[in-house]
PDB file of C-alpha atoms in Angstrom:
ATOM      1  CA  UNK A   1     -27.923  -3.255 -13.627  1.00  0.00           C
ATOM      2  CA  UNK A   2     -27.259  -5.278 -16.798  1.00  0.00           C
ATOM      3  CA  UNK A   3     -30.666  -5.795 -18.598  1.00  0.00           C
ATOM      4  CA  UNK A   4     -32.550  -9.084 -17.616  1.00  0.00           C
ATOM      5  CA  UNK A   5     -35.968 -10.067 -17.335  1.00  0.00           C
ATOM      6  CA  UNK A   6     -35.769  -9.668 -13.620  1.00  0.00           C
ATOM      7  CA  UNK A   7     -38.279  -7.346 -12.430  1.00  0.00           C
ATOM      8  CA  UNK A   8     -36.291  -3.891 -11.647  1.00  0.00           C
ATOM      9  CA  UNK A   9     -36.429  -2.467  -7.886  1.00  0.00           C
ATOM     10  CA  UNK A  10     -35.910   0.964  -7.684  1.00  0.00           C
ATOM     11  CA  UNK A  11     -36.296   0.783  -3.951  1.00  0.00           C
ATOM     12  CA  UNK A  12     -33.367  -1.460  -3.844  1.00  0.00           C
ATOM     13  CA  UNK A  13     -31.498   0.572  -6.344  1.00  0.00           C
ATOM     14  CA  UNK A  14     -31.810   3.988  -4.165  1.00  0.00           C
ATOM     15  CA  UNK A  15     -31.083   2.040  -0.889  1.00  0.00           C
ATOM     16  CA  UNK A  16     -27.747   0.679  -2.469  1.00  0.00           C
ATOM     17  CA  UNK A  17     -26.855   4.091  -3.674  1.00  0.00           C
ATOM     18  CA  UNK A  18     -27.417   5.523  -0.261  1.00  0.00           C
ATOM     19  CA  UNK A  19     -25.699   2.822   1.712  1.00  0.00           C
ATOM     20  CA  UNK A  20     -22.633   3.260  -0.724  1.00  0.00           C
ATOM     21  CA  UNK A  21     -22.914   7.038  -0.049  1.00  0.00           C
ATOM     22  CA  UNK A  22     -22.786   6.758   3.816  1.00  0.00           C
ATOM     23  CA  UNK A  23     -20.336   4.031   3.641  1.00  0.00           C
ATOM     24  CA  UNK A  24     -17.973   5.849   1.409  1.00  0.00           C
ATOM     25  CA  UNK A  25     -18.312   9.180   3.632  1.00  0.00           C
ATOM     26  CA  UNK A  26     -17.618   7.154   6.786  1.00  0.00           C
ATOM     27  CA  UNK A  27     -14.372   5.359   4.946  1.00  0.00           C
ATOM     28  CA  UNK A  28     -13.313   9.004   4.158  1.00  0.00           C
ATOM     29  CA  UNK A  29     -13.705  10.381   7.694  1.00  0.00           C
ATOM     30  CA  UNK A  30     -12.121   6.955   9.197  1.00  0.00           C
ATOM     31  CA  UNK A  31      -9.135   7.363   7.071  1.00  0.00           C
ATOM     32  CA  UNK A  32      -8.916  11.031   7.791  1.00  0.00           C
ATOM     33  CA  UNK A  33      -8.643  10.327  11.574  1.00  0.00           C
ATOM     34  CA  UNK A  34      -6.207   7.730  11.092  1.00  0.00           C
ATOM     35  CA  UNK A  35      -4.036   9.907   9.142  1.00  0.00           C
ATOM     36  CA  UNK A  36      -4.625  13.004  11.640  1.00  0.00           C
ATOM     37  CA  UNK A  37      -3.400  10.468  14.519  1.00  0.00           C
ATOM     38  CA  UNK A  38      -0.313   9.042  13.128  1.00  0.00           C
ATOM     39  CA  UNK A  39       1.011  12.113  11.107  1.00  0.00           C
ATOM     40  CA  UNK A  40       4.161  10.702   9.592  1.00  0.00           C
ATOM     41  CA  UNK A  41       2.814   7.250   9.023  1.00  0.00           C
ATOM     42  CA  UNK A  42       0.005   8.706   6.776  1.00  0.00           C
ATOM     43  CA  UNK A  43       1.614   6.892   3.378  1.00  0.00           C
ATOM     44  CA  UNK A  44       1.460   3.591   5.255  1.00  0.00           C
ATOM     45  CA  UNK A  45      -2.169   4.404   6.267  1.00  0.00           C
ATOM     46  CA  UNK A  46      -3.188   5.153   2.671  1.00  0.00           C
ATOM     47  CA  UNK A  47      -1.227   1.885   1.276  1.00  0.00           C
ATOM     48  CA  UNK A  48      -3.003  -0.240   3.762  1.00  0.00           C
ATOM     49  CA  UNK A  49      -6.361   1.279   3.262  1.00  0.00           C
ATOM     50  CA  UNK A  50      -6.180   1.106  -0.550  1.00  0.00           C
ATOM     51  CA  UNK A  51      -4.674  -2.485  -0.455  1.00  0.00           C
ATOM     52  CA  UNK A  52      -7.129  -3.878   1.587  1.00  0.00           C
ATOM     53  CA  UNK A  53      -9.926  -2.331  -0.368  1.00  0.00           C
ATOM     54  CA  UNK A  54      -8.445  -3.719  -3.481  1.00  0.00           C
ATOM     55  CA  UNK A  55      -8.010  -7.308  -2.158  1.00  0.00           C
ATOM     56  CA  UNK A  56     -11.873  -7.177  -0.625  1.00  0.00           C
ATOM     57  CA  UNK A  57     -13.358  -6.002  -4.022  1.00  0.00           C
ATOM     58  CA  UNK A  58     -11.396  -8.137  -6.295  1.00  0.00           C
ATOM     59  CA  UNK A  59     -11.113 -11.436  -4.292  1.00  0.00           C
ATOM     60  CA  UNK A  60     -13.585 -11.219  -1.526  1.00  0.00           C
ATOM     61  CA  UNK A  61     -15.946 -13.655  -3.713  1.00  0.00           C
ATOM     62  CA  UNK A  62     -13.191 -16.303  -3.924  1.00  0.00           C
ATOM     63  CA  UNK A  63     -12.723 -16.019  -0.461  1.00  0.00           C
ATOM     64  CA  UNK A  64     -16.082 -16.119   0.455  1.00  0.00           C
ATOM     65  CA  UNK A  65     -16.646 -19.173  -1.683  1.00  0.00           C
ATOM     66  CA  UNK A  66     -13.412 -21.014  -0.436  1.00  0.00           C
ATOM     67  CA  UNK A  67     -14.559 -20.178   3.058  1.00  0.00           C
ATOM     68  CA  UNK A  68     -18.038 -21.585   2.690  1.00  0.00           C
ATOM     69  CA  UNK A  69     -16.570 -24.963   1.172  1.00  0.00           C
ATOM     70  CA  UNK A  70     -17.891 -24.010  -2.270  1.00  0.00           C
ATOM     71  CA  UNK A  71     -16.408 -26.097  -5.248  1.00  0.00           C
ATOM     72  CA  UNK A  72     -17.344 -25.686  -8.906  1.00  0.00           C
ATOM     73  CA  UNK A  73     -19.113 -28.527 -10.564  1.00  0.00           C
ATOM     74  CA  UNK A  74     -19.628 -29.324 -14.286  1.00  0.00           C
ATOM     75  CA  UNK A  75     -22.887 -30.329 -15.904  1.00  0.00           C
ATOM     76  CA  UNK A  76     -21.771 -34.074 -15.839  1.00  0.00           C
ATOM     77  CA  UNK A  77     -21.197 -33.776 -12.008  1.00  0.00           C
ATOM     78  CA  UNK A  78     -24.544 -32.292 -11.252  1.00  0.00           C
ATOM     79  CA  UNK A  79     -26.799 -32.352 -13.991  1.00  0.00           C
ATOM     80  CA  UNK A  80     -30.046 -31.405 -12.118  1.00  0.00           C
ATOM     81  CA  UNK A  81     -28.544 -28.140 -10.666  1.00  0.00           C
ATOM     82  CA  UNK A  82     -26.734 -27.179 -13.826  1.00  0.00           C
ATOM     83  CA  UNK A  83     -30.336 -27.838 -15.760  1.00  0.00           C
ATOM     84  CA  UNK A  84     -32.355 -25.744 -13.073  1.00  0.00           C
ATOM     85  CA  UNK A  85     -29.799 -22.628 -13.594  1.00  0.00           C
ATOM     86  CA  UNK A  86     -29.986 -23.158 -17.287  1.00  0.00           C
ATOM     87  CA  UNK A  87     -33.507 -22.716 -17.463  1.00  0.00           C
ATOM     88  CA  UNK A  88     -33.794 -19.677 -15.119  1.00  0.00           C
ATOM     89  CA  UNK A  89     -30.916 -17.969 -16.909  1.00  0.00           C
ATOM     90  CA  UNK A  90     -32.862 -18.619 -20.187  1.00  0.00           C
ATOM     91  CA  UNK A  91     -35.904 -17.335 -18.760  1.00  0.00           C
ATOM     92  CA  UNK A  92     -34.156 -14.260 -17.161  1.00  0.00           C
ATOM     93  CA  UNK A  93     -32.173 -13.550 -20.406  1.00  0.00           C
ATOM     94  CA  UNK A  94     -28.819 -13.205 -18.351  1.00  0.00           C
ATOM     95  CA  UNK A  95     -25.411 -14.852 -18.689  1.00  0.00           C
ATOM     96  CA  UNK A  96     -24.976 -18.355 -16.919  1.00  0.00           C
ATOM     97  CA  UNK A  97     -22.882 -17.898 -13.532  1.00  0.00           C
ATOM     98  CA  UNK A  98     -20.559 -20.525 -12.522  1.00  0.00           C
ATOM     99  CA  UNK A  99     -22.231 -23.346 -10.482  1.00  0.00           C
ATOM    100  CA  UNK A 100     -20.814 -24.836  -7.273  1.00  0.00           C
ATOM    101  CA  UNK A 101     -21.784 -27.391  -4.595  1.00  0.00           C
ATOM    102  CA  UNK A 102     -20.533 -26.996  -0.761  1.00  0.00           C
ATOM    103  CA  UNK A 103     -20.661 -30.321   0.919  1.00  0.00           C
ATOM    104  CA  UNK A 104     -22.344 -29.638   4.047  1.00  0.00           C
ATOM    105  CA  UNK A 105     -25.774 -30.669   5.617  1.00  0.00           C
ATOM    106  CA  UNK A 106     -26.828 -27.263   6.223  1.00  0.00           C
ATOM    107  CA  UNK A 107     -29.640 -26.567   3.641  1.00  0.00           C
ATOM    108  CA  UNK A 108     -28.763 -23.354   2.187  1.00  0.00           C
ATOM    109  CA  UNK A 109     -27.583 -21.431  -0.961  1.00  0.00           C
ATOM    110  CA  UNK A 110     -25.601 -18.374  -1.781  1.00  0.00           C
ATOM    111  CA  UNK A 111     -24.398 -16.179  -4.641  1.00  0.00           C
ATOM    112  CA  UNK A 112     -21.011 -14.501  -4.870  1.00  0.00           C
ATOM    113  CA  UNK A 113     -19.576 -12.301  -7.335  1.00  0.00           C
ATOM    114  CA  UNK A 114     -18.969  -8.433  -8.223  1.00  0.00           C
ATOM    115  CA  UNK A 115     -20.491  -8.722 -11.664  1.00  0.00           C
ATOM    116  CA  UNK A 116     -22.610 -10.829 -13.850  1.00  0.00           C
ATOM    117  CA  UNK A 117     -19.916 -12.561 -15.494  1.00  0.00           C
ATOM    118  CA  UNK A 118     -17.913 -13.347 -12.179  1.00  0.00           C
ATOM    119  CA  UNK A 119     -20.694 -14.652 -10.384  1.00  0.00           C
ATOM    120  CA  UNK A 120     -21.314 -17.939  -8.846  1.00  0.00           C
ATOM    121  CA  UNK A 121     -24.448 -19.702  -7.418  1.00  0.00           C
ATOM    122  CA  UNK A 122     -23.828 -22.330  -4.780  1.00  0.00           C
ATOM    123  CA  UNK A 123     -26.214 -24.883  -3.317  1.00  0.00           C
ATOM    124  CA  UNK A 124     -25.274 -27.081  -0.355  1.00  0.00           C
ATOM    125  CA  UNK A 125     -25.728 -30.759  -0.380  1.00  0.00           C
ATOM    126  CA  UNK A 126     -28.366 -30.564   2.386  1.00  0.00           C
ATOM    127  CA  UNK A 127     -30.389 -28.311   0.356  1.00  0.00           C
ATOM    128  CA  UNK A 128     -30.291 -30.465  -2.914  1.00  0.00           C
ATOM    129  CA  UNK A 129     -31.370 -33.615  -0.681  1.00  0.00           C
ATOM    130  CA  UNK A 130     -34.168 -31.753   0.809  1.00  0.00           C
ATOM    131  CA  UNK A 131     -36.046 -29.798  -1.745  1.00  0.00           C
ATOM    132  CA  UNK A 132     -38.217 -30.769  -4.624  1.00  0.00           C
ATOM    133  CA  UNK A 133     -37.401 -29.300  -8.209  1.00  0.00           C
ATOM    134  CA  UNK A 134     -39.843 -26.348  -8.289  1.00  0.00           C
ATOM    135  CA  UNK A 135     -38.702 -25.408  -4.720  1.00  0.00           C
ATOM    136  CA  UNK A 136     -34.773 -25.624  -5.758  1.00  0.00           C
ATOM    137  CA  UNK A 137     -35.599 -23.332  -8.929  1.00  0.00           C
ATOM    138  CA  UNK A 138     -37.321 -20.809  -6.621  1.00  0.00           C
ATOM    139  CA  UNK A 139     -34.304 -20.797  -4.093  1.00  0.00           C
ATOM    140  CA  UNK A 140     -31.975 -20.491  -7.475  1.00  0.00           C
ATOM    141  CA  UNK A 141     -34.180 -17.599  -8.891  1.00  0.00           C
ATOM    142  CA  UNK A 142     -33.876 -15.975  -5.494  1.00  0.00           C
ATOM    143  CA  UNK A 143     -29.955 -16.013  -5.879  1.00  0.00           C
ATOM    144  CA  UNK A 144     -29.845 -15.078  -9.553  1.00  0.00           C
ATOM    145  CA  UNK A 145     -31.806 -12.083  -8.493  1.00  0.00           C
ATOM    146  CA  UNK A 146     -28.896 -11.020  -6.144  1.00  0.00           C
ATOM    147  CA  UNK A 147     -26.392 -11.340  -9.162  1.00  0.00           C
ATOM    148  CA  UNK A 148     -28.811  -9.429 -11.581  1.00  0.00           C
ATOM    149  CA  UNK A 149     -29.386  -6.662  -9.186  1.00  0.00           C
ATOM    150  CA  UNK A 150     -25.685  -6.550  -8.349  1.00  0.00           C
ATOM    151  CA  UNK A 151     -26.439  -6.403  -4.537  1.00  0.00           C
ATOM    152  CA  UNK A 152     -23.999  -9.105  -3.881  1.00  0.00           C
ATOM    153  CA  UNK A 153     -20.935  -6.653  -4.951  1.00  0.00           C
ATOM    154  CA  UNK A 154     -22.546  -3.825  -3.105  1.00  0.00           C
ATOM    155  CA  UNK A 155     -22.739  -5.685  -0.076  1.00  0.00           C
ATOM    156  CA  UNK A 156     -19.237  -7.023  -0.282  1.00  0.00           C
ATOM    157  CA  UNK A 157     -18.042  -3.378  -0.657  1.00  0.00           C
ATOM    158  CA  UNK A 158     -20.215  -1.979   2.242  1.00  0.00           C
ATOM    159  CA  UNK A 159     -19.236  -4.990   4.525  1.00  0.00           C
ATOM    160  CA  UNK A 160     -15.431  -3.733   4.035  1.00  0.00           C
ATOM    161  CA  UNK A 161     -15.336  -0.757   6.366  1.00  0.00           C
ATOM    162  CA  UNK A 162     -16.062  -2.829   9.328  1.00  0.00           C
ATOM    163  CA  UNK A 163     -13.200  -5.340   8.428  1.00  0.00           C
ATOM    164  CA  UNK A 164     -10.955  -2.304   7.721  1.00  0.00           C
ATOM    165  CA  UNK A 165     -11.616  -0.799  11.069  1.00  0.00           C
ATOM    166  CA  UNK A 166     -10.634  -3.726  13.029  1.00  0.00           C
ATOM    167  CA  UNK A 167      -7.757  -4.624  11.069  1.00  0.00           C
ATOM    168  CA  UNK A 168      -5.998  -1.117  10.574  1.00  0.00           C
ATOM    169  CA  UNK A 169      -6.568  -0.829  14.807  1.00  0.00           C
ATOM    170  CA  UNK A 170      -4.647  -4.012  15.406  1.00  0.00           C
ATOM    171  CA  UNK A 171      -1.970  -3.236  12.703  1.00  0.00           C
ATOM    172  CA  UNK A 172      -1.601   0.265  14.298  1.00  0.00           C
ATOM    173  CA  UNK A 173      -1.310  -0.880  17.936  1.00  0.00           C
ATOM    174  CA  UNK A 174       0.964  -3.869  16.994  1.00  0.00           C
ATOM    175  CA  UNK A 175       3.390  -2.124  14.932  1.00  0.00           C
ATOM    176  CA  UNK A 176       3.996   0.591  17.281  1.00  0.00           C
ATOM    177  CA  UNK A 177       2.836   3.545  14.979  1.00  0.00           C
ATOM    178  CA  UNK A 178       1.731   5.293  18.178  1.00  0.00           C
ATOM    179  CA  UNK A 179       5.051   5.818  19.371  1.00  0.00           C
ATOM    180  CA  UNK A 180       5.142   8.958  17.036  1.00  0.00           C
ATOM    181  CA  UNK A 181       2.539  10.518  19.261  1.00  0.00           C
ATOM    182  CA  UNK A 182       4.982  10.602  22.462  1.00  0.00           C
ATOM    183  CA  UNK A 183       3.019  12.759  24.997  1.00  0.00           C
ATOM    184  CA  UNK A 184      -0.319  11.853  22.928  1.00  0.00           C
ATOM    185  CA  UNK A 185       0.461   7.920  23.305  1.00  0.00           C
ATOM    186  CA  UNK A 186      -2.290   7.238  25.938  1.00  0.00           C
ATOM    187  CA  UNK A 187      -4.856   9.570  24.270  1.00  0.00           C
ATOM    188  CA  UNK A 188      -4.252   7.681  20.814  1.00  0.00           C
ATOM    189  CA  UNK A 189      -4.384   4.150  22.485  1.00  0.00           C
ATOM    190  CA  UNK A 190      -7.951   5.243  23.860  1.00  0.00           C
ATOM    191  CA  UNK A 191      -8.956   6.968  20.580  1.00  0.00           C
ATOM    192  CA  UNK A 192      -8.443   4.619  17.908  1.00  0.00           C
ATOM    193  CA  UNK A 193     -10.189   1.601  19.459  1.00  0.00           C
ATOM    194  CA  UNK A 194     -13.113   4.063  19.952  1.00  0.00           C
ATOM    195  CA  UNK A 195     -13.297   5.483  16.571  1.00  0.00           C
ATOM    196  CA  UNK A 196     -12.879   2.050  15.263  1.00  0.00           C
ATOM    197  CA  UNK A 197     -15.947   0.834  17.458  1.00  0.00           C
ATOM    198  CA  UNK A 198     -18.205   3.647  16.263  1.00  0.00           C
ATOM    199  CA  UNK A 199     -17.172   3.134  12.344  1.00  0.00           C
ATOM    200  CA  UNK A 200     -17.924  -0.662  13.031  1.00  0.00           C
ATOM    201  CA  UNK A 201     -21.296  -0.136  14.435  1.00  0.00           C
ATOM    202  CA  UNK A 202     -22.298   2.181  11.794  1.00  0.00           C
ATOM    203  CA  UNK A 203     -21.106   0.054   8.843  1.00  0.00           C
ATOM    204  CA  UNK A 204     -23.011  -2.791  10.680  1.00  0.00           C
ATOM    205  CA  UNK A 205     -26.236  -1.067  11.201  1.00  0.00           C
ATOM    206  CA  UNK A 206     -26.239   0.182   7.472  1.00  0.00           C
ATOM    207  CA  UNK A 207     -25.175  -3.128   5.854  1.00  0.00           C
ATOM    208  CA  UNK A 208     -28.113  -5.012   8.174  1.00  0.00           C
ATOM    209  CA  UNK A 209     -30.779  -2.536   7.125  1.00  0.00           C
ATOM    210  CA  UNK A 210     -29.712  -2.995   3.399  1.00  0.00           C
ATOM    211  CA  UNK A 211     -29.538  -6.855   3.888  1.00  0.00           C
ATOM    212  CA  UNK A 212     -33.083  -7.525   5.131  1.00  0.00           C
ATOM    213  CA  UNK A 213     -34.540  -5.250   2.416  1.00  0.00           C
ATOM    214  CA  UNK A 214     -32.309  -6.797  -0.484  1.00  0.00           C
ATOM    215  CA  UNK A 215     -33.696 -10.375   0.938  1.00  0.00           C
ATOM    216  CA  UNK A 216     -37.268  -9.304   0.476  1.00  0.00           C
ATOM    217  CA  UNK A 217     -36.510  -7.879  -2.985  1.00  0.00           C
ATOM    218  CA  UNK A 218     -34.839 -11.096  -4.172  1.00  0.00           C
ATOM    219  CA  UNK A 219     -37.929 -13.060  -2.946  1.00  0.00           C
ATOM    220  CA  UNK A 220     -40.350 -11.025  -4.901  1.00  0.00           C
ATOM    221  CA  UNK A 221     -38.296 -10.784  -8.075  1.00  0.00           C
ATOM    222  CA  UNK A 222     -37.350 -14.474  -7.850  1.00  0.00           C
ATOM    223  CA  UNK A 223     -40.807 -15.409  -7.583  1.00  0.00           C
ATOM    224  CA  UNK A 224     -42.142 -13.243 -10.209  1.00  0.00           C
ATOM    225  CA  UNK A 225     -39.697 -14.585 -12.644  1.00  0.00           C
ATOM    226  CA  UNK A 226     -40.756 -18.197 -11.854  1.00  0.00           C
ATOM    227  CA  UNK A 227     -44.391 -17.252 -11.408  1.00  0.00           C
ATOM    228  CA  UNK A 228     -44.374 -19.594  -8.575  1.00  0.00           C
ATOM    229  CA  UNK A 229     -44.144 -17.637  -5.320  1.00  0.00           C
ATOM    230  CA  UNK A 230     -45.690 -20.955  -3.287  1.00  0.00           C
ATOM    231  CA  UNK A 231     -42.720 -22.767  -4.421  1.00  0.00           C
ATOM    232  CA  UNK A 232     -40.384 -20.372  -2.761  1.00  0.00           C
ATOM    233  CA  UNK A 233     -42.513 -20.016   0.416  1.00  0.00           C
ATOM    234  CA  UNK A 234     -42.496 -24.061   0.541  1.00  0.00           C
ATOM    235  CA  UNK A 235     -38.561 -23.822   0.344  1.00  0.00           C
ATOM    236  CA  UNK A 236     -38.383 -21.079   2.984  1.00  0.00           C
ATOM    237  CA  UNK A 237     -40.532 -23.079   5.306  1.00  0.00           C
ATOM    238  CA  UNK A 238     -38.867 -26.520   4.618  1.00  0.00           C
ATOM    239  CA  UNK A 239     -35.164 -24.877   5.025  1.00  0.00           C
ATOM    240  CA  UNK A 240     -36.109 -23.026   8.386  1.00  0.00           C
ATOM    241  CA  UNK A 241     -37.805 -26.183   9.815  1.00  0.00           C
ATOM    242  CA  UNK A 242     -34.745 -28.510   8.923  1.00  0.00           C
ATOM    243  CA  UNK A 243     -32.429 -25.964  10.454  1.00  0.00           C
ATOM    244  CA  UNK A 244     -33.708 -26.999  13.860  1.00  0.00           C
ATOM    245  CA  UNK A 245     -32.459 -30.824  13.131  1.00  0.00           C
ATOM    246  CA  UNK A 246     -28.864 -29.507  12.199  1.00  0.00           C
ATOM    247  CA  UNK A 247     -26.274 -29.820  15.053  1.00  0.00           C
ATOM    248  CA  UNK A 248     -25.841 -26.339  16.498  1.00  0.00           C
ATOM    249  CA  UNK A 249     -21.945 -26.642  16.274  1.00  0.00           C
ATOM    250  CA  UNK A 250     -22.499 -26.746  12.465  1.00  0.00           C
ATOM    251  CA  UNK A 251     -24.944 -23.756  12.405  1.00  0.00           C
ATOM    252  CA  UNK A 252     -22.369 -21.670  14.587  1.00  0.00           C
ATOM    253  CA  UNK A 253     -19.632 -22.481  11.868  1.00  0.00           C
ATOM    254  CA  UNK A 254     -22.150 -21.151   9.127  1.00  0.00           C
ATOM    255  CA  UNK A 255     -23.528 -18.176  11.097  1.00  0.00           C
ATOM    256  CA  UNK A 256     -20.689 -15.808  10.130  1.00  0.00           C
ATOM    257  CA  UNK A 257     -21.990 -16.118   6.370  1.00  0.00           C
ATOM    258  CA  UNK A 258     -25.695 -15.508   7.059  1.00  0.00           C
ATOM    259  CA  UNK A 259     -25.504 -12.402   5.125  1.00  0.00           C
ATOM    260  CA  UNK A 260     -24.833 -14.169   1.987  1.00  0.00           C
ATOM    261  CA  UNK A 261     -27.245 -17.159   2.827  1.00  0.00           C
ATOM    262  CA  UNK A 262     -30.797 -17.543   1.296  1.00  0.00           C
ATOM    263  CA  UNK A 263     -31.870 -18.279   4.940  1.00  0.00           C
ATOM    264  CA  UNK A 264     -29.927 -17.599   8.078  1.00  0.00           C
ATOM    265  CA  UNK A 265     -28.123 -20.335   9.579  1.00  0.00           C
ATOM    266  CA  UNK A 266     -29.175 -18.861  13.078  1.00  0.00           C
ATOM    267  CA  UNK A 267     -31.931 -16.329  13.659  1.00  0.00           C
ATOM    268  CA  UNK A 268     -32.339 -14.639  17.031  1.00  0.00           C
ATOM    269  CA  UNK A 269     -35.823 -13.553  18.648  1.00  0.00           C
ATOM    270  CA  UNK A 270     -36.899 -10.062  19.905  1.00  0.00           C
ATOM    271  CA  UNK A 271     -34.263  -7.531  19.854  1.00  0.00           C
ATOM    272  CA  UNK A 272     -31.836  -9.342  18.128  1.00  0.00           C
ATOM    273  CA  UNK A 273     -33.977  -9.316  15.029  1.00  0.00           C
ATOM    274  CA  UNK A 274     -33.375  -5.731  14.506  1.00  0.00           C
ATOM    275  CA  UNK A 275     -29.541  -6.872  13.886  1.00  0.00           C
ATOM    276  CA  UNK A 276     -30.588  -9.901  11.702  1.00  0.00           C
ATOM    277  CA  UNK A 277     -29.198 -10.297   8.214  1.00  0.00           C
ATOM    278  CA  UNK A 278     -32.686 -11.380   7.189  1.00  0.00           C
ATOM    279  CA  UNK A 279     -36.498 -10.560   7.500  1.00  0.00           C
ATOM    280  CA  UNK A 280     -38.373 -13.072   9.745  1.00  0.00           C
ATOM    281  CA  UNK A 281     -39.771 -16.015   8.296  1.00  0.00           C
ATOM    282  CA  UNK A 282     -43.261 -14.683   8.907  1.00  0.00           C
ATOM    283  CA  UNK A 283     -42.532 -11.597   7.099  1.00  0.00           C
ATOM    284  CA  UNK A 284     -41.355 -13.400   4.044  1.00  0.00           C
ATOM    285  CA  UNK A 285     -43.931 -15.725   3.811  1.00  0.00           C
ATOM    286  CA  UNK A 286     -46.466 -13.077   4.198  1.00  0.00           C
ATOM    287  CA  UNK A 287     -44.995 -11.001   1.375  1.00  0.00           C
ATOM    288  CA  UNK A 288     -45.094 -14.186  -1.147  1.00  0.00           C
ATOM    289  CA  UNK A 289     -48.620 -15.076   0.146  1.00  0.00           C
ATOM    290  CA  UNK A 290     -49.920 -11.430  -1.039  1.00  0.00           C
ATOM    291  CA  UNK A 291     -47.631 -11.921  -4.112  1.00  0.00           C
ATOM    292  CA  UNK A 292     -49.415 -15.308  -5.058  1.00  0.00           C
ATOM    293  CA  UNK A 293     -52.793 -13.466  -4.665  1.00  0.00           C
ATOM    294  CA  UNK A 294     -51.695 -10.656  -6.986  1.00  0.00           C
ATOM    295  CA  UNK A 295     -50.617 -13.308  -9.529  1.00  0.00           C
ATOM    296  CA  UNK A 296     -53.839 -15.302  -9.045  1.00  0.00           C
ATOM    297  CA  UNK A 297     -51.801 -18.499  -8.066  1.00  0.00           C
ATOM    298  CA  UNK A 298     -52.824 -20.736  -5.325  1.00  0.00           C
TER     299      UNK A 298
END
């Protein structure tokens, strides 16, 4: 990552590298299976795969920001938010990202961007209304840690394969590419959805494992930057508690973007936690509590 004062996390770096390697290997195998299955249509498969990857990598941050209702704001429009980001960027010695606000009562924040220069940090109006200044800075430091470690870009690329698997399957079946197989039509109709399902499940599990670790990493490095783990813990507790007061319909609308958010809009219990994009609240608070003891802070 680019040099900043955020504490490096070699564990995160190794996990991102391993995830990207496995995702890349899975991607090559998946495209290879499609080419083998559709024979003469291989140029179209390569164009679709390459084109979708290009769009995902270069425009996914804008698509995600638009989907979550983020609008860029100036220092005059949001002086407190800009002021907090300015202080943290000066403390971290990193370029200031774009600053945005999403008009929703769901108390949350997220970061997007494939690099520090192209990054954006967004807070919702619900978050800004509920948090005190030190709590807000704790959340923003967490999000800036994602930008500094570039795990936002890695998560974006890692999530691409699952999207690609579904899209290519639908396009292949709808466009009649399977006609080239004639005698093997029935086999292909069964094979392609099966391969896509396997690819989706594997890529989903890989990104979820990485997502949970990167949240713990951002909690730690963000808290180390501000020197106030208790402020971030307070924000986590407050946000998680306030989620219960948000209408379920609004939470359902936000749930697809959980992997980007500071805290999940909806979190399951029991077995569903294994597939969650975030560690449990108890786990995050425990880690922050131990960090406070290490720093000698209350």
